[in-house]
PDB file of C-alpha atoms in Angstrom:
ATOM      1  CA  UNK A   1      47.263 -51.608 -13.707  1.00 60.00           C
ATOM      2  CA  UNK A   2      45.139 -49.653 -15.563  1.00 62.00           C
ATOM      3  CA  UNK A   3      42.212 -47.537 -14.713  1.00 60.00           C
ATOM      4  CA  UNK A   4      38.947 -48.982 -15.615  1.00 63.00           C
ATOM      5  CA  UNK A   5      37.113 -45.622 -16.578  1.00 58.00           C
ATOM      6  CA  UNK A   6      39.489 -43.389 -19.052  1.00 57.00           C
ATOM      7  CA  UNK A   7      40.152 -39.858 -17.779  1.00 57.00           C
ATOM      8  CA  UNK A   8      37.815 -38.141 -20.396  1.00 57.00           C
ATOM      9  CA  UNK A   9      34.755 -39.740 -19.204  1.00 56.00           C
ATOM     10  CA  UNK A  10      35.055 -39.565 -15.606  1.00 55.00           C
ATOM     11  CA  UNK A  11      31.804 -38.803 -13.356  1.00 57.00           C
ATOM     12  CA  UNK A  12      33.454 -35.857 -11.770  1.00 58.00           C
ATOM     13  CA  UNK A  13      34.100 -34.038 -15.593  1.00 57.00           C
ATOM     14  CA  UNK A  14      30.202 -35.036 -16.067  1.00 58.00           C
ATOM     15  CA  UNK A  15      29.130 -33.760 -13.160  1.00 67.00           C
ATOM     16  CA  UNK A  16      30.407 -30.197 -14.051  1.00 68.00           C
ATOM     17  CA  UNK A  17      28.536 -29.287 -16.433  1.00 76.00           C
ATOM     18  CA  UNK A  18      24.905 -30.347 -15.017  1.00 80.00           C
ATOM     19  CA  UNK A  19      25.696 -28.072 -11.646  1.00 81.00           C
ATOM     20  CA  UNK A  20      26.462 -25.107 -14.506  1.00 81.00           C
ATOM     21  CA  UNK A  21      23.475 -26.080 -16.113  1.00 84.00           C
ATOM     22  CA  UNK A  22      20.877 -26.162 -12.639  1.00 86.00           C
ATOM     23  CA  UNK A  23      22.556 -22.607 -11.890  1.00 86.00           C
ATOM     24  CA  UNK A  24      21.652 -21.078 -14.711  1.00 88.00           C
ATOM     25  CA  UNK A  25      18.453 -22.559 -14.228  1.00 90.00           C
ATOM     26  CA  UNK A  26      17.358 -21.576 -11.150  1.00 93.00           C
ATOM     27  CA  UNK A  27      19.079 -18.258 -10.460  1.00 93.00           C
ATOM     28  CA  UNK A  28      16.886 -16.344 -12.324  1.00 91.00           C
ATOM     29  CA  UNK A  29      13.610 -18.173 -10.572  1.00 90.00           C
ATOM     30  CA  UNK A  30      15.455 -17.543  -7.310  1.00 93.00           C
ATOM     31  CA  UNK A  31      16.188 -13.430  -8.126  1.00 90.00           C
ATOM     32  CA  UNK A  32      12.799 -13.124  -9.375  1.00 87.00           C
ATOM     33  CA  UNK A  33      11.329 -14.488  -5.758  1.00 89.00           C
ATOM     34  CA  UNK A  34      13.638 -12.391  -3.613  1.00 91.00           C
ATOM     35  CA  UNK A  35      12.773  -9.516  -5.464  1.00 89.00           C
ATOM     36  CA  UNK A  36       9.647 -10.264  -5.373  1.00 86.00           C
ATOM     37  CA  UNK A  37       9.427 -10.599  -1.681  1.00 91.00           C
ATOM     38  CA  UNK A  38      11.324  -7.354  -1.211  1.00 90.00           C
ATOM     39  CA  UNK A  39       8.247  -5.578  -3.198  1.00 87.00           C
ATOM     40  CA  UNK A  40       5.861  -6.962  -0.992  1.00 87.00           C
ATOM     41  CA  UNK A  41       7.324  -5.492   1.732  1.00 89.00           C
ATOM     42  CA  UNK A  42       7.772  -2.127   0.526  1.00 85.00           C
ATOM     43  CA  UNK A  43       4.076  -2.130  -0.164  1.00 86.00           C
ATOM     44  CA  UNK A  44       3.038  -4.172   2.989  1.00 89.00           C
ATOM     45  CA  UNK A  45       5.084  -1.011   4.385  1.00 85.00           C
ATOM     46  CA  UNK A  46       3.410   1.588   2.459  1.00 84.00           C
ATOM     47  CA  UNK A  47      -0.626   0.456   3.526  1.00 90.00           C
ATOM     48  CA  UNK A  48       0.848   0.771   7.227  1.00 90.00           C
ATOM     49  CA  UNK A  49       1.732   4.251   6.711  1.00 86.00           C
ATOM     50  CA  UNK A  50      -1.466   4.888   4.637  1.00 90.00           C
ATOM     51  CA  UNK A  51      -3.534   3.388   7.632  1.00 93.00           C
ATOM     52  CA  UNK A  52      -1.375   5.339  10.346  1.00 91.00           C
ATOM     53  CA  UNK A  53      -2.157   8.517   8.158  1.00 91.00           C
ATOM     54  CA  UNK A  54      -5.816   8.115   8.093  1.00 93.00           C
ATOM     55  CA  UNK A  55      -5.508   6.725  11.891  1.00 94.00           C
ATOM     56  CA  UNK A  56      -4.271  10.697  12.630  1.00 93.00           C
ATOM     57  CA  UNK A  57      -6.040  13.005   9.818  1.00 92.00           C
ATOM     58  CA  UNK A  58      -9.342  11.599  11.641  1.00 93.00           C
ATOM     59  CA  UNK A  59      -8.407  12.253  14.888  1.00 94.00           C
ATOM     60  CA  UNK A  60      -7.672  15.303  14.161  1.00 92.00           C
ATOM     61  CA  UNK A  61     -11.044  15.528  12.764  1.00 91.00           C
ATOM     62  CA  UNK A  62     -12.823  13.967  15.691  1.00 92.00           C
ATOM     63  CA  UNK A  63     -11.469  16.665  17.810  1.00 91.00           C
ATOM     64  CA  UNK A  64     -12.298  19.469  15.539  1.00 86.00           C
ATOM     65  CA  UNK A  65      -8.718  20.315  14.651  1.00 86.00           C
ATOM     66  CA  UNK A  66      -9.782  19.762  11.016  1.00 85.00           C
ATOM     67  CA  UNK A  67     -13.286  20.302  10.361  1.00 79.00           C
ATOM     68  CA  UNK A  68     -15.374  22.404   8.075  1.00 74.00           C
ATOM     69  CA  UNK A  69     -16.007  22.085   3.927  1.00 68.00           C
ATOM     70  CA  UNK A  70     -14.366  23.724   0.857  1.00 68.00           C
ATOM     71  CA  UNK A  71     -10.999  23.905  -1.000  1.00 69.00           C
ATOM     72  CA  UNK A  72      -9.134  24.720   2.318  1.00 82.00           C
ATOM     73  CA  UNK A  73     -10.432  21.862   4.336  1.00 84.00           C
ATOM     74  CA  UNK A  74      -9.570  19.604   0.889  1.00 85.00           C
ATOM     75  CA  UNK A  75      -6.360  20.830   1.098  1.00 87.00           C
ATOM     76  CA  UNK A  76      -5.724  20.850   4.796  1.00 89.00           C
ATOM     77  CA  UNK A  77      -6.895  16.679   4.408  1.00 90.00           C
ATOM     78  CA  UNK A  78      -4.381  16.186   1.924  1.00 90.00           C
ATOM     79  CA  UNK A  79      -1.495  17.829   3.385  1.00 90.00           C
ATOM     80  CA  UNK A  80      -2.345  16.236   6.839  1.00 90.00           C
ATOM     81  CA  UNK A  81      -2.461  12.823   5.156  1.00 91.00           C
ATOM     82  CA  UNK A  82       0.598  12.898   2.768  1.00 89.00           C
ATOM     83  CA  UNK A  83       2.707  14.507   5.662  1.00 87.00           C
ATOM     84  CA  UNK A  84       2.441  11.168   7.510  1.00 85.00           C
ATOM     85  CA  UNK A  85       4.000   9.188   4.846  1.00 80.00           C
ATOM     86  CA  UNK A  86       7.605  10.940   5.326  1.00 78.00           C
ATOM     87  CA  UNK A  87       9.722   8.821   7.597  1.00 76.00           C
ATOM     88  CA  UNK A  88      13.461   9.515   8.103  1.00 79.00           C
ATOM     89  CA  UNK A  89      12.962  11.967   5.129  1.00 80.00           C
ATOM     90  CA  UNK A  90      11.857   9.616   2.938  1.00 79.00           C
ATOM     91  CA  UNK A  91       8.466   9.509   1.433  1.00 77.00           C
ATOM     92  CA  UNK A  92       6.454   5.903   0.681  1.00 71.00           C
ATOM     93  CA  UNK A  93       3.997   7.275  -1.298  1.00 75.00           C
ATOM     94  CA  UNK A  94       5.614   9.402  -4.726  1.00 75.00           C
ATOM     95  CA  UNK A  95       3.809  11.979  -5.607  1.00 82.00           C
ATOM     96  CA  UNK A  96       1.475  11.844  -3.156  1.00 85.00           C
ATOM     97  CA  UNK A  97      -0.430  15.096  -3.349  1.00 85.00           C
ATOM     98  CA  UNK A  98      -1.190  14.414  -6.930  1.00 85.00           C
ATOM     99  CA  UNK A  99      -1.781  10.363  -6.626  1.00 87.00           C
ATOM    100  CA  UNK A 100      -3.876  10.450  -3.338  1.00 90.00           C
ATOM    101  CA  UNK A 101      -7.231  10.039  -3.845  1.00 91.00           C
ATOM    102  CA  UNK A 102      -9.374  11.121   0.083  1.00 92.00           C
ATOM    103  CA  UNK A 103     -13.375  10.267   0.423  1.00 93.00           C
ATOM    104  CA  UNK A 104     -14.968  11.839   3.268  1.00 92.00           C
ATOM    105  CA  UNK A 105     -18.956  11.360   3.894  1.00 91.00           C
ATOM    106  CA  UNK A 106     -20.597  12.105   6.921  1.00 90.00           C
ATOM    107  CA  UNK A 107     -24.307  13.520   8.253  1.00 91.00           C
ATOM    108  CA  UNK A 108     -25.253  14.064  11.979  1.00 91.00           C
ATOM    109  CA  UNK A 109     -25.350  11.620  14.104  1.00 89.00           C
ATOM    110  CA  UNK A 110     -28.756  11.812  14.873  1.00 82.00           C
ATOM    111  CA  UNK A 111     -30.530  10.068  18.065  1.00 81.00           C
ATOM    112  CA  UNK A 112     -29.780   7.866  18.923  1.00 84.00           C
ATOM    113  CA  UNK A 113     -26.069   8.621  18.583  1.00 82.00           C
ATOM    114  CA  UNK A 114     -24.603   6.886  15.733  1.00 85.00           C
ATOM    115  CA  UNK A 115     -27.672   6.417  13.743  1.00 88.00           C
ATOM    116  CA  UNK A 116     -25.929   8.725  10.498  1.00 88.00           C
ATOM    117  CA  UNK A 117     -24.367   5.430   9.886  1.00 88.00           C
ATOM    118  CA  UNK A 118     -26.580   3.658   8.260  1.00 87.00           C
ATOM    119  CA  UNK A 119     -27.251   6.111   5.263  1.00 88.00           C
ATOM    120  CA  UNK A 120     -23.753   6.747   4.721  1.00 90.00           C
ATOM    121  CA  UNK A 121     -22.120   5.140   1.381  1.00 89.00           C
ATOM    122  CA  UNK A 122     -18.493   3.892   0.981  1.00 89.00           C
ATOM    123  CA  UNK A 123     -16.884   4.993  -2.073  1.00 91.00           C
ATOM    124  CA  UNK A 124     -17.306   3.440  -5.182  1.00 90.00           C
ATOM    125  CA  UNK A 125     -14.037   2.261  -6.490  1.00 89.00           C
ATOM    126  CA  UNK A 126     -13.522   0.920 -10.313  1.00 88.00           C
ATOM    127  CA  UNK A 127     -10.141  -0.363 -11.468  1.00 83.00           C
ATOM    128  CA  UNK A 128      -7.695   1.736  -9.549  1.00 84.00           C
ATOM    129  CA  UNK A 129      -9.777   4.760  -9.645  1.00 88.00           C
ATOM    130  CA  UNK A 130     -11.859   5.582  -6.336  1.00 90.00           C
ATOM    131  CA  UNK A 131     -14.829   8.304  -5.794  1.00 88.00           C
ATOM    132  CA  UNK A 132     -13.535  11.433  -4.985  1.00 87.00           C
ATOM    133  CA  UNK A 133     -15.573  13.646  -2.492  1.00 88.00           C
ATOM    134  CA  UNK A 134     -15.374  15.931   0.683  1.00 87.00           C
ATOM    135  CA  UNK A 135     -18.582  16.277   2.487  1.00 87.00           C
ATOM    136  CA  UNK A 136     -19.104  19.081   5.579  1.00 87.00           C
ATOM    137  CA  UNK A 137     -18.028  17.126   8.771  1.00 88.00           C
ATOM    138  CA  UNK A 138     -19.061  19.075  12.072  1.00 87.00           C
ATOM    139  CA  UNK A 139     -19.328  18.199  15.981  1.00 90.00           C
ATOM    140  CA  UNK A 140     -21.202  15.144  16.231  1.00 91.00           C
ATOM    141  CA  UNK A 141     -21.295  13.989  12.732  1.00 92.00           C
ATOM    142  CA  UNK A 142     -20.847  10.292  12.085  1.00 93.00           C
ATOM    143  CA  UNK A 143     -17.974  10.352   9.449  1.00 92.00           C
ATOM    144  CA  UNK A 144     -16.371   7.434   6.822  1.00 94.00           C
ATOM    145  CA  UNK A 145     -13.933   8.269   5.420  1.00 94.00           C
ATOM    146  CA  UNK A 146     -11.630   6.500   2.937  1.00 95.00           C
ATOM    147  CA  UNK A 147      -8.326   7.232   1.292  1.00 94.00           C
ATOM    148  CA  UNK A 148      -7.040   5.424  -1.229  1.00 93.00           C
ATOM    149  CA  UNK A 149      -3.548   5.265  -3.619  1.00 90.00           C
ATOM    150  CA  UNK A 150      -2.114   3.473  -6.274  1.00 86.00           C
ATOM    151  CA  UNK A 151       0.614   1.614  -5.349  1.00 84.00           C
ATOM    152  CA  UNK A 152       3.059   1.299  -8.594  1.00 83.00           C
ATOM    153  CA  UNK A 153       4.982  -2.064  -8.786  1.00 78.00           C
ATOM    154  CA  UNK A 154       6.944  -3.915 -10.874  1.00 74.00           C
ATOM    155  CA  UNK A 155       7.364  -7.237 -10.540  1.00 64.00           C
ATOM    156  CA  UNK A 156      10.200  -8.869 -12.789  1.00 60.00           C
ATOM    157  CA  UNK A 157       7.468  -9.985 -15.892  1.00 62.00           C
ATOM    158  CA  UNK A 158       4.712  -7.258 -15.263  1.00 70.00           C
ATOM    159  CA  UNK A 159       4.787  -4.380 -13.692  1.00 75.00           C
ATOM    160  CA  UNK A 160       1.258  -1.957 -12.828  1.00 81.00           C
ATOM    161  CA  UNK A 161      -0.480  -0.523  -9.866  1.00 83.00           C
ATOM    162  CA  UNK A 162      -2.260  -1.902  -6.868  1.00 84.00           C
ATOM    163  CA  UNK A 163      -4.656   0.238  -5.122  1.00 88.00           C
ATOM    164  CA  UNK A 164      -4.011   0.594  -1.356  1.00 91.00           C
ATOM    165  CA  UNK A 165      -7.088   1.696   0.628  1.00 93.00           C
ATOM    166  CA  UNK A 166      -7.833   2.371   4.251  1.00 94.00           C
ATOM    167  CA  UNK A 167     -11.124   3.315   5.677  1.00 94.00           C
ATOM    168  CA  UNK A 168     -11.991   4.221   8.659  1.00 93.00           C
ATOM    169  CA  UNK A 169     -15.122   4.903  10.348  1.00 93.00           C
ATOM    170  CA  UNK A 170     -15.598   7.474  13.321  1.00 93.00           C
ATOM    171  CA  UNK A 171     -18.003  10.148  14.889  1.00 93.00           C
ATOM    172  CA  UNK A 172     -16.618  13.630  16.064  1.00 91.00           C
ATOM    173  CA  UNK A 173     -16.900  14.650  19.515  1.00 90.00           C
ATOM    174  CA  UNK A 174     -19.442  17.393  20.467  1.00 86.00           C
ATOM    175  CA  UNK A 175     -16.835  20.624  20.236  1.00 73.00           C
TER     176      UNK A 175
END
């Protein structure tokens, strides 16, 4: 008897080629999503440790650990933030000392207490570029402050930067 579809043309000889064919179509879509994903999560990552940072540098400023105006109190900010982004050794934010970009307003609270809130200003932020500014913060100053980075990424067709902000808003105990 013979067989009623020849051995060349069998469905299973067919069939090879189309499952070469959806691989190479859909690997590349499926690398570019994990990859993708893993990103996210290294910046999702990174804005926790910038909020965490800004959570501490303003209690320390609350409490009057870090007060006062100038270069040094700049400085002191900057260190205090960027040391917070080193865990295990390894920091989330490159460069951060050069990238970091900290706004700090405040005024006194006034009477009744909290009342300096109302003619303080956020930062003005254009494209990945945020106001930069340190003003005096003292015992019971109502203080916003704002710190801001951007985020590099690379995604597998673009790559650029996403600015990560947290702000936090706060008034300093009566030291």
């Amino acid at each position: 008897m013979r067989p009623l579809i020849p051995r060349s043309r069998s469905p299973r000889r067919r069939e090879r080629g189309a499952v070469a064919l959806e691989y190479a179509l859909v690997l590349p879509l499926f690398l570019a999503a994990v990859f993708s994903l893993f990103e996210l999560g290294v910046t999702v990552i990174a804005q926790g440790c910038l909020a965490n940072a800004v959570h501490r540098a303003a209690l320390l400023m609350r409490i009057g650990t870090l007060s006062g105006s100038g270069s040094d109190y700049g400085a002191r900010l900057v260190t205090t933030i960027c040391n917070d982004f080193v865990i295990g050794g390894y920091s989330y934010v490159p460069s951060c000392k050069t990238k970091i970009q900290v706004y700090v307003t405040a005024t006194s609270a006034g009477t009744p207490s909290g009342k300096g809130f109302s003619t303080l200003k956020p930062a003005r932020i254009s494209g990945n570029v945020m106001t930069h500014g340190k003003s005096y913060v003292g015992p019971k100053y109502d203080v916003v402050m704002q710190v801001g980075y951007a985020f590099p990424w690379a995604v597998i067709f673009s790559s650029g930067e996403a600015l990560l902000v947290s702000t936090l808003a706060f008034q300093t105990e009566p030291y």
